[in-house]
Each structure stands twice: as C-alpha cells, then as structure tokens.
Amino acid sequence: MSTRTVVTEVETFPLESPLPDGGYGASKVRLPVRAATLVKVTTSDGAVGWGESFGPPRLIAAFLADQAQALLGQPADIRENLILDRLSLGYHLTSGGPHVAAASGIDIALWDAQARAFGVPVAHLLGGRLHERVHAYASSGYVTATRDPGEFRDTMLAHAADGFTSVKIKIGLTPEEDRQRTLAAREAMGDDGLVIVDYNSNATVASVRRSLERLRDLDPYWVEEPLPPEDTVGWRELRDLHLPLSGGEALYTRYGFRDPIAEHRFDIVQPDLAKCGGFTEAQAIRQLAAAFNLRLSPHCWGTGVAQAATLQLLSAVPRAPYGMAGGEPLLFEFDQGPNPLREGVLATPVKAGHGTVAVPDGPGLGVEVDEDWVRAHRLADHRVLVR
C-alpha cells in the first residue's frame, strides 16, 4: 500500500538587486531595483521543486506565508484545485494581484518537484516535449535617465553582434522619439529581422495612433500593451490599425484572460508564469488561446527560474494551426537588461546562441538553482519557512 506524497516544507528566498544610475524600465516608469522571490518546496518523498513569484518581495511575503502554511501536509500532486479553491475562497481579493503572484511561485515549484520525482522535464507533464530550441528576441531598448539615442543605437547594434535577429524595445515617449528608437532597432536587425514595440500601456488610443503613424513603415512585428488592460473600449477601437496587438503580462489566471481572448482584443497572448498562476493557469490560458486561434508568446522578466519555466511551457506548445511548411515562430522573451538575479540564481545560466535558446532537458525545470548564492543574497527579514 503506497503513501501519498505530501508537502513537508516550504521556504522562500526574497531577492532584490539595486540598479545603477537610477535604474531603467519603460516610458511609464523606471525601476530602481530588480526583484523576485524564489520558492522551494520539499515533499515527503524527498523531491525538491523551485518556483518564482513576480513582484516586490516585501509585498509578496505575507501572501506566501499564508499560502505556505496552508500547503503543508497537502498532497503534492494537487495543483489546479489548489489554485481554483484559493480563488474561490478568496473571492474578495479578486482573481488578480499579489496573492496570485505568490501562488504562481508555489505552483511552479510543485510542478518542478513532481517532474523531478518522475525524472522527466516539466514539458513531459504539459503534453510532451515538442521543441528542443526556440527563437529568442532580445527584450531591451529600455528607457534610462539619459534617454540618449546614441546609447540606444549602440545597444541595438550590440544585440545584433550577439546573434539576435529579433528585438523588443520600449516606446510610448513622444512620436518622434518612438520613431527614432524603432528606426535604430530596424537598422540593427536588418530588413528581415523582427522589431517589436512595447508601450507598456503608457498611451491612449489617440497617442498610440499618432505614434504608430510615424513608425508603421518600419514594420513593427507586433505592438505590445498599447493600452492598460482595463481600457476595454480602447482595445476594440485599435483593431482598425491592422497591426498585430499583444498583451497579457498585467493579467492573472484564466479568468483575467477569458474576455480579452474571446473578444480578440489582441492577437498574441502573453501570460507571465511567475504572475498568472504558474504552469497550471498558463496551461489553461494557452489552451484558451488555441481555442480562439491566437498565438502564445509568454512574458518573461524574472530570474533564471522564471526563464527555465517559460522555456518548459514553450517546448510543449503544439505547432497548430501551422502545418509542415512552418509558420510564425515560437518566441522566447530574453531579457537583456542588467540583472544580477537573472544569472545569479542558477548554477548554469540560460544562454542564447544565434538568436535561439535551447530548452533545458534535465528533470523538472531542467536547471539547478545555486542555493548557496540565493541564501547569501536573500532579504532575511522577509523569508518564509514552514515545516
């Protein structure tokens, strides 16, 4: 008679790294630090899984403490019911916010632990490993304090020299600056490269139109987050731009994605695993997008743990609706902004080569966390340990 595997310990590692020169970010806001919280789950069969929660560690800590305590002693293989039950019981918190980001880290860790117990990559539990490598775009072109166009141009050329043929840049400044930045990216990537423009919702319908009038001839591959997610009327009005729109990094769970997908507010769906509800909700969102014939391109702006989780999800995405002749590529967002946490948390960081990234093929997330490093760098006052 077998004994069901249960969670015996949950430990968190809140991380924060200050950025020089006032930080960097989007046109809406510059961030002075990069931050994340890693979650370590240990089960009764000795398996260890790691996850990541997006957001300010000091804010996420209280939700992780509450959820970790409730998780202790529970079956380690129950994930979907865990999230849905918490959303149901906590309906007054809504289906989005830091409590979902906290649950995301726990969910990723549970998937990692079970896959490691089976000795397979997480992708095997998500439907099967279909892709060994995926295309990567350099997520870059951040807004800095100087907004120096020469520095921006040099950054774009550096990404091209590193082998990237696709890049995402931040715009939403002024129509003229938006064009200058997009032109510099287009010149660096060449006529056949991909240039994605990201407003990070720092716009209105009118300002998006004015901006895109100045840069449409530069062939933006998609237009990301032109508006805040709550501007539902505005998203509908932008459909007549006849440019691919993307969004989703500011949405949570299948419930937050349901209406935007069903109404085709955007063409490319971008859940963030460390925020939307982990693998469990990302799978539901992926399948919902597929049902409405929309593309999936996850947002990823975290540490190496979030990168590995995102790559596992991408590796299990079916080719449909495209056939044997190919189609639009699966794209991995490879953040290129300075971030010691991104490389520091992994024994072997994720690397790009010739514009692609190999999906880690080890068990679980396929990577190993440098636990000595994360212990040495965590914020001691905001850690959680339950056992």
mmCIF file of C-alpha atoms in Angstrom, residues 82-370:
data_model
loop_
_atom_site.group_PDB
_atom_site.id
_atom_site.type_symbol
_atom_site.label_atom_id
_atom_site.label_comp_id
_atom_site.label_asym_id
_atom_site.label_seq_id
_atom_site.Cartn_x
_atom_site.Cartn_y
_atom_site.Cartn_z
ATOM 1 C CA LEU A 82 -5.277 24.281 -5.081
ATOM 2 C CA ILE A 83 -5.375 27.477 -7.137
ATOM 3 C CA LEU A 84 -9.067 27.368 -8.027
ATOM 4 C CA ASP A 85 -10.082 26.667 -4.437
ATOM 5 C CA ARG A 86 -7.979 29.557 -3.182
ATOM 6 C CA LEU A 87 -9.524 31.897 -5.742
ATOM 7 C CA SER A 88 -12.984 30.714 -4.763
ATOM 8 C CA LEU A 89 -12.434 31.102 -1.038
ATOM 9 C CA GLY A 90 -10.669 34.431 -1.509
ATOM 10 C CA TYR A 91 -13.154 35.852 -3.994
ATOM 11 C CA HIS A 92 -12.994 39.220 -2.211
ATOM 12 C CA LEU A 93 -9.345 39.507 -3.330
ATOM 13 C CA THR A 94 -10.418 39.097 -6.989
ATOM 14 C CA SER A 95 -8.687 36.806 -9.468
ATOM 15 C CA GLY A 96 -5.633 39.031 -9.832
ATOM 16 C CA GLY A 97 -2.986 40.591 -7.666
ATOM 17 C CA PRO A 98 -0.042 39.697 -5.421
ATOM 18 C CA HIS A 99 -1.863 36.727 -3.906
ATOM 19 C CA VAL A 100 -1.920 35.137 -7.379
ATOM 20 C CA ALA A 101 1.750 36.002 -7.945
ATOM 21 C CA ALA A 102 2.530 34.242 -4.652
ATOM 22 C CA ALA A 103 0.508 31.201 -5.710
ATOM 23 C CA SER A 104 2.376 31.195 -9.027
ATOM 24 C CA GLY A 105 5.710 30.542 -7.334
ATOM 25 C CA ILE A 106 4.233 27.697 -5.304
ATOM 26 C CA ASP A 107 2.564 26.177 -8.363
ATOM 27 C CA ILE A 108 5.771 26.226 -10.430
ATOM 28 C CA ALA A 109 7.645 24.597 -7.551
ATOM 29 C CA LEU A 110 5.043 21.820 -7.256
ATOM 30 C CA TRP A 111 5.300 21.025 -10.983
ATOM 31 C CA ASP A 112 9.090 21.058 -10.728
ATOM 32 C CA ALA A 113 9.046 18.704 -7.730
ATOM 33 C CA GLN A 114 6.711 16.186 -9.360
ATOM 34 C CA ALA A 115 8.621 16.182 -12.649
ATOM 35 C CA ARG A 116 11.874 15.633 -10.733
ATOM 36 C CA ALA A 117 10.283 12.760 -8.839
ATOM 37 C CA PHE A 118 9.434 11.188 -12.212
ATOM 38 C CA GLY A 119 12.873 12.030 -13.610
ATOM 39 C CA VAL A 120 11.458 13.968 -16.589
ATOM 40 C CA PRO A 121 11.305 17.627 -17.702
ATOM 41 C CA VAL A 122 8.150 19.529 -16.794
ATOM 42 C CA ALA A 123 7.329 19.670 -20.513
ATOM 43 C CA HIS A 124 6.588 15.926 -20.371
ATOM 44 C CA LEU A 125 3.786 16.663 -17.896
ATOM 45 C CA LEU A 126 2.470 19.542 -20.007
ATOM 46 C CA GLY A 127 1.696 17.383 -23.008
ATOM 47 C CA GLY A 128 5.128 16.370 -24.250
ATOM 48 C CA ARG A 129 8.354 17.995 -25.364
ATOM 49 C CA LEU A 130 7.838 19.192 -28.943
ATOM 50 C CA HIS A 131 10.656 21.726 -29.342
ATOM 51 C CA GLU A 132 14.327 21.381 -28.464
ATOM 52 C CA ARG A 133 15.123 25.037 -29.204
ATOM 53 C CA VAL A 134 13.009 28.161 -29.578
ATOM 54 C CA HIS A 135 13.651 31.516 -31.201
ATOM 55 C CA ALA A 136 14.576 34.270 -28.781
ATOM 56 C CA TYR A 137 14.142 38.001 -29.018
ATOM 57 C CA ALA A 138 16.296 40.441 -27.084
ATOM 58 C CA SER A 139 13.953 42.196 -24.670
ATOM 59 C CA SER A 140 15.741 45.507 -24.432
ATOM 60 C CA GLY A 141 15.682 49.121 -25.537
ATOM 61 C CA TYR A 142 14.785 50.215 -22.031
ATOM 62 C CA VAL A 143 14.164 53.818 -21.068
ATOM 63 C CA THR A 144 17.017 55.216 -18.986
ATOM 64 C CA ALA A 145 17.522 58.521 -17.208
ATOM 65 C CA THR A 146 19.515 59.944 -20.131
ATOM 66 C CA ARG A 147 17.284 58.729 -22.983
ATOM 67 C CA ASP A 148 20.417 59.089 -25.085
ATOM 68 C CA PRO A 149 19.731 57.998 -28.695
ATOM 69 C CA GLY A 150 23.390 57.158 -29.282
ATOM 70 C CA GLU A 151 23.451 54.779 -26.330
ATOM 71 C CA PHE A 152 20.211 53.236 -27.542
ATOM 72 C CA ARG A 153 21.646 52.679 -31.028
ATOM 73 C CA ASP A 154 24.789 51.096 -29.581
ATOM 74 C CA THR A 155 22.651 48.732 -27.520
ATOM 75 C CA MET A 156 20.745 47.602 -30.600
ATOM 76 C CA LEU A 157 23.970 47.000 -32.517
ATOM 77 C CA ALA A 158 25.361 45.004 -29.589
ATOM 78 C CA HIS A 159 22.344 42.682 -29.671
ATOM 79 C CA ALA A 160 22.831 42.152 -33.406
ATOM 80 C CA ALA A 161 26.509 41.369 -32.794
ATOM 81 C CA ASP A 162 25.418 38.779 -30.209
ATOM 82 C CA GLY A 163 23.401 36.990 -32.885
ATOM 83 C CA PHE A 164 19.903 38.275 -32.148
ATOM 84 C CA THR A 165 17.733 38.881 -35.200
ATOM 85 C CA SER A 166 14.691 39.909 -33.152
ATOM 86 C CA VAL A 167 14.349 42.638 -30.548
ATOM 87 C CA LYS A 168 11.687 44.279 -28.407
ATOM 88 C CA ILE A 169 12.048 47.947 -27.492
ATOM 89 C CA LYS A 170 10.252 50.341 -25.201
ATOM 90 C CA ILE A 171 8.403 53.233 -26.780
ATOM 91 C CA GLY A 172 5.478 55.434 -25.715
ATOM 92 C CA LEU A 173 7.653 58.525 -25.210
ATOM 93 C CA THR A 174 6.925 61.044 -27.979
ATOM 94 C CA PRO A 175 6.016 60.238 -31.590
ATOM 95 C CA GLU A 176 9.431 61.482 -32.734
ATOM 96 C CA GLU A 177 11.391 59.536 -30.105
ATOM 97 C CA ASP A 178 9.293 56.454 -30.793
ATOM 98 C CA ARG A 179 10.281 56.639 -34.451
ATOM 99 C CA GLN A 180 13.965 57.261 -33.703
ATOM 100 C CA ARG A 181 14.135 54.264 -31.399
ATOM 101 C CA THR A 182 12.240 51.994 -33.788
ATOM 102 C CA LEU A 183 14.421 53.100 -36.699
ATOM 103 C CA ALA A 184 17.600 52.333 -34.741
ATOM 104 C CA ALA A 185 16.250 48.873 -33.914
ATOM 105 C CA ARG A 186 15.223 48.231 -37.521
ATOM 106 C CA GLU A 187 18.655 49.264 -38.838
ATOM 107 C CA ALA A 188 20.366 46.957 -36.341
ATOM 108 C CA MET A 189 18.109 43.958 -37.021
ATOM 109 C CA GLY A 190 18.032 44.454 -40.783
ATOM 110 C CA ASP A 191 15.094 44.237 -43.154
ATOM 111 C CA ASP A 192 14.462 40.565 -42.341
ATOM 112 C CA GLY A 193 14.721 40.919 -38.564
ATOM 113 C CA LEU A 194 11.817 41.319 -36.153
ATOM 114 C CA VAL A 195 11.236 44.560 -34.261
ATOM 115 C CA ILE A 196 8.586 44.510 -31.521
ATOM 116 C CA VAL A 197 7.433 47.787 -29.988
ATOM 117 C CA ASP A 198 6.157 47.911 -26.408
ATOM 118 C CA TYR A 199 4.191 50.855 -24.995
ATOM 119 C CA ASN A 200 3.748 49.273 -21.547
ATOM 120 C CA SER A 201 0.287 50.905 -21.589
ATOM 121 C CA ASN A 202 1.748 54.428 -21.429
ATOM 122 C CA ALA A 203 -0.699 55.694 -24.028
ATOM 123 C CA THR A 204 -4.247 56.490 -25.043
ATOM 124 C CA VAL A 205 -5.990 55.477 -28.241
ATOM 125 C CA ALA A 206 -5.159 58.867 -29.727
ATOM 126 C CA SER A 207 -1.489 58.854 -28.724
ATOM 127 C CA VAL A 208 -0.998 55.301 -29.982
ATOM 128 C CA ARG A 209 -2.418 56.303 -33.347
ATOM 129 C CA ARG A 210 -0.134 59.345 -33.588
ATOM 130 C CA SER A 211 2.907 57.289 -32.620
ATOM 131 C CA LEU A 212 2.213 54.413 -34.997
ATOM 132 C CA GLU A 213 1.583 56.812 -37.878
ATOM 133 C CA ARG A 214 5.242 57.802 -37.553
ATOM 134 C CA LEU A 215 6.684 54.285 -37.471
ATOM 135 C CA ARG A 216 4.297 51.991 -39.349
ATOM 136 C CA ASP A 217 6.637 51.931 -42.356
ATOM 137 C CA LEU A 218 9.306 50.325 -40.129
ATOM 138 C CA ASP A 219 7.186 47.161 -39.980
ATOM 139 C CA PRO A 220 6.637 46.519 -36.252
ATOM 140 C CA TYR A 221 6.201 42.767 -35.791
ATOM 141 C CA TRP A 222 3.668 43.347 -33.047
ATOM 142 C CA VAL A 223 2.506 46.238 -30.877
ATOM 143 C CA GLU A 224 2.646 45.308 -27.209
ATOM 144 C CA GLU A 225 0.418 46.678 -24.463
ATOM 145 C CA PRO A 226 -0.611 49.849 -26.285
ATOM 146 C CA LEU A 227 -3.267 50.441 -23.598
ATOM 147 C CA PRO A 228 -3.979 49.459 -19.996
ATOM 148 C CA PRO A 229 -5.901 46.163 -19.797
ATOM 149 C CA GLU A 230 -8.948 47.810 -18.262
ATOM 150 C CA ASP A 231 -9.431 50.097 -21.288
ATOM 151 C CA THR A 232 -11.616 47.517 -22.996
ATOM 152 C CA VAL A 233 -13.278 50.022 -25.315
ATOM 153 C CA GLY A 234 -9.908 51.386 -26.393
ATOM 154 C CA TRP A 235 -8.575 47.939 -27.283
ATOM 155 C CA ARG A 236 -11.581 47.392 -29.540
ATOM 156 C CA GLU A 237 -11.025 50.750 -31.230
ATOM 157 C CA LEU A 238 -7.404 49.849 -32.033
ATOM 158 C CA ARG A 239 -8.405 46.826 -34.106
ATOM 159 C CA ASP A 240 -8.675 49.060 -37.157
ATOM 160 C CA LEU A 241 -4.915 49.675 -37.034
ATOM 161 C CA HIS A 242 -4.459 46.344 -38.819
ATOM 162 C CA LEU A 243 -1.279 45.644 -36.860
ATOM 163 C CA PRO A 244 -0.823 42.642 -34.563
ATOM 164 C CA LEU A 245 -1.514 43.594 -30.943
ATOM 165 C CA SER A 246 -0.239 41.732 -27.896
ATOM 166 C CA GLY A 247 -0.999 41.820 -24.199
ATOM 167 C CA GLY A 248 -1.418 39.811 -21.046
ATOM 168 C CA GLU A 249 1.535 40.474 -18.758
ATOM 169 C CA ALA A 250 -0.753 42.519 -16.490
ATOM 170 C CA LEU A 251 -3.480 39.858 -16.389
ATOM 171 C CA TYR A 252 -3.936 36.980 -13.954
ATOM 172 C CA THR A 253 -5.451 33.492 -14.178
ATOM 173 C CA ARG A 254 -7.764 32.073 -16.830
ATOM 174 C CA TYR A 255 -10.482 34.411 -15.596
ATOM 175 C CA GLY A 256 -8.478 37.527 -16.360
ATOM 176 C CA PHE A 257 -7.629 36.261 -19.848
ATOM 177 C CA ARG A 258 -11.069 34.908 -20.744
ATOM 178 C CA ASP A 259 -12.755 38.032 -22.126
ATOM 179 C CA PRO A 260 -9.696 39.557 -23.853
ATOM 180 C CA ILE A 261 -9.135 36.269 -25.693
ATOM 181 C CA ALA A 262 -12.797 35.662 -26.524
ATOM 182 C CA GLU A 263 -13.143 39.216 -27.844
ATOM 183 C CA HIS A 264 -9.847 39.046 -29.796
ATOM 184 C CA ARG A 265 -8.615 42.232 -28.154
ATOM 185 C CA PHE A 266 -5.122 41.096 -29.030
ATOM 186 C CA ASP A 267 -3.505 38.649 -31.431
ATOM 187 C CA ILE A 268 -0.610 37.453 -29.255
ATOM 188 C CA VAL A 269 -1.392 36.242 -25.723
ATOM 189 C CA GLN A 270 1.333 36.902 -23.139
ATOM 190 C CA PRO A 271 0.846 35.297 -19.723
ATOM 191 C CA ASP A 272 3.718 35.541 -17.238
ATOM 192 C CA LEU A 273 4.164 32.232 -15.412
ATOM 193 C CA ALA A 274 5.513 33.902 -12.270
ATOM 194 C CA LYS A 275 2.405 36.065 -12.084
ATOM 195 C CA CYS A 276 -0.585 34.496 -13.859
ATOM 196 C CA GLY A 277 -0.861 31.360 -11.697
ATOM 197 C CA GLY A 278 2.139 29.248 -12.664
ATOM 198 C CA PHE A 279 2.049 26.322 -15.058
ATOM 199 C CA THR A 280 -1.492 25.405 -14.053
ATOM 200 C CA GLU A 281 -3.064 28.660 -15.166
ATOM 201 C CA ALA A 282 -0.636 29.178 -18.068
ATOM 202 C CA GLN A 283 -1.772 25.825 -19.488
ATOM 203 C CA ALA A 284 -5.402 26.869 -19.229
ATOM 204 C CA ILE A 285 -4.597 30.215 -20.850
ATOM 205 C CA ARG A 286 -2.603 28.515 -23.615
ATOM 206 C CA GLN A 287 -5.484 26.179 -24.397
ATOM 207 C CA LEU A 288 -7.987 29.042 -24.300
ATOM 208 C CA ALA A 289 -5.846 30.987 -26.776
ATOM 209 C CA ALA A 290 -5.605 27.923 -29.019
ATOM 210 C CA ALA A 291 -9.396 27.532 -28.966
ATOM 211 C CA PHE A 292 -9.681 31.072 -30.384
ATOM 212 C CA ASN A 293 -6.801 30.548 -32.837
ATOM 213 C CA LEU A 294 -4.491 33.086 -31.183
ATOM 214 C CA ARG A 295 -0.729 32.923 -30.736
ATOM 215 C CA LEU A 296 1.030 32.428 -27.397
ATOM 216 C CA SER A 297 4.236 34.264 -26.512
ATOM 217 C CA PRO A 298 4.746 34.339 -22.733
ATOM 218 C CA HIS A 299 6.049 37.395 -20.947
ATOM 219 C CA CYS A 300 9.259 36.638 -19.037
ATOM 220 C CA TRP A 301 11.057 39.250 -16.964
ATOM 221 C CA GLY A 302 12.387 37.385 -13.962
ATOM 222 C CA THR A 303 15.305 35.276 -12.807
ATOM 223 C CA GLY A 304 16.719 32.148 -14.383
ATOM 224 C CA VAL A 305 13.994 30.130 -12.647
ATOM 225 C CA ALA A 306 11.261 32.037 -14.495
ATOM 226 C CA GLN A 307 13.249 31.673 -17.714
ATOM 227 C CA ALA A 308 13.508 27.898 -17.305
ATOM 228 C CA ALA A 309 9.800 27.596 -16.504
ATOM 229 C CA THR A 310 8.867 29.659 -19.562
ATOM 230 C CA LEU A 311 11.068 27.516 -21.795
ATOM 231 C CA GLN A 312 9.413 24.337 -20.486
ATOM 232 C CA LEU A 313 5.999 25.773 -21.350
ATOM 233 C CA LEU A 314 7.107 26.828 -24.824
ATOM 234 C CA SER A 315 8.640 23.448 -25.547
ATOM 235 C CA ALA A 316 5.207 21.818 -25.152
ATOM 236 C CA VAL A 317 3.249 24.261 -27.360
ATOM 237 C CA PRO A 318 1.810 22.441 -30.420
ATOM 238 C CA ARG A 319 2.623 23.632 -33.926
ATOM 239 C CA ALA A 320 -1.086 24.046 -34.785
ATOM 240 C CA PRO A 321 -2.591 25.882 -36.583
ATOM 241 C CA TYR A 322 0.521 25.841 -38.762
ATOM 242 C CA GLY A 323 1.499 22.887 -40.901
ATOM 243 C CA MET A 324 4.675 21.219 -42.076
ATOM 244 C CA ALA A 325 5.789 24.262 -44.062
ATOM 245 C CA GLY A 326 6.122 26.237 -40.848
ATOM 246 C CA GLY A 327 4.522 29.488 -39.764
ATOM 247 C CA GLU A 328 5.109 32.184 -37.179
ATOM 248 C CA PRO A 329 7.906 31.163 -34.791
ATOM 249 C CA LEU A 330 7.523 30.494 -31.096
ATOM 250 C CA LEU A 331 9.335 33.352 -29.402
ATOM 251 C CA PHE A 332 11.074 33.397 -26.024
ATOM 252 C CA GLU A 333 11.467 36.775 -24.337
ATOM 253 C CA PHE A 334 15.133 37.004 -23.379
ATOM 254 C CA ASP A 335 15.562 39.995 -21.081
ATOM 255 C CA GLN A 336 18.845 41.787 -21.761
ATOM 256 C CA GLY A 337 18.686 44.469 -19.073
ATOM 257 C CA PRO A 338 21.302 44.349 -16.299
ATOM 258 C CA ASN A 339 20.016 41.980 -13.620
ATOM 259 C CA PRO A 340 22.397 40.072 -11.310
ATOM 260 C CA LEU A 341 19.476 37.932 -10.115
ATOM 261 C CA ARG A 342 18.808 36.514 -13.573
ATOM 262 C CA GLU A 343 22.143 34.727 -13.879
ATOM 263 C CA GLY A 344 22.996 34.517 -10.187
ATOM 264 C CA VAL A 345 20.264 32.116 -9.117
ATOM 265 C CA LEU A 346 21.305 29.288 -11.461
ATOM 266 C CA ALA A 347 24.384 27.098 -11.361
ATOM 267 C CA THR A 348 24.411 27.297 -15.174
ATOM 268 C CA PRO A 349 22.542 30.358 -16.505
ATOM 269 C CA VAL A 350 20.315 30.212 -19.577
ATOM 270 C CA LYS A 351 22.188 31.378 -22.679
ATOM 271 C CA ALA A 352 21.218 32.331 -26.230
ATOM 272 C CA GLY A 353 23.108 31.332 -29.336
ATOM 273 C CA HIS A 354 22.485 32.603 -32.860
ATOM 274 C CA GLY A 355 19.135 34.004 -31.822
ATOM 275 C CA THR A 356 17.795 30.791 -30.294
ATOM 276 C CA VAL A 357 17.728 29.220 -26.826
ATOM 277 C CA ALA A 358 17.932 25.522 -26.019
ATOM 278 C CA VAL A 359 15.157 24.221 -23.781
ATOM 279 C CA PRO A 360 16.792 22.712 -20.669
ATOM 280 C CA ASP A 361 16.467 18.927 -20.877
ATOM 281 C CA GLY A 362 17.150 17.910 -17.273
ATOM 282 C CA PRO A 363 14.401 16.796 -14.880
ATOM 283 C CA GLY A 364 11.878 19.343 -13.638
ATOM 284 C CA LEU A 365 12.646 22.819 -14.869
ATOM 285 C CA GLY A 366 15.841 21.377 -16.311
ATOM 286 C CA VAL A 367 18.133 23.717 -14.356
ATOM 287 C CA GLU A 368 19.809 23.673 -10.956
ATOM 288 C CA VAL A 369 19.400 26.533 -8.500
ATOM 289 C CA ASP A 370 22.576 27.777 -6.833
#
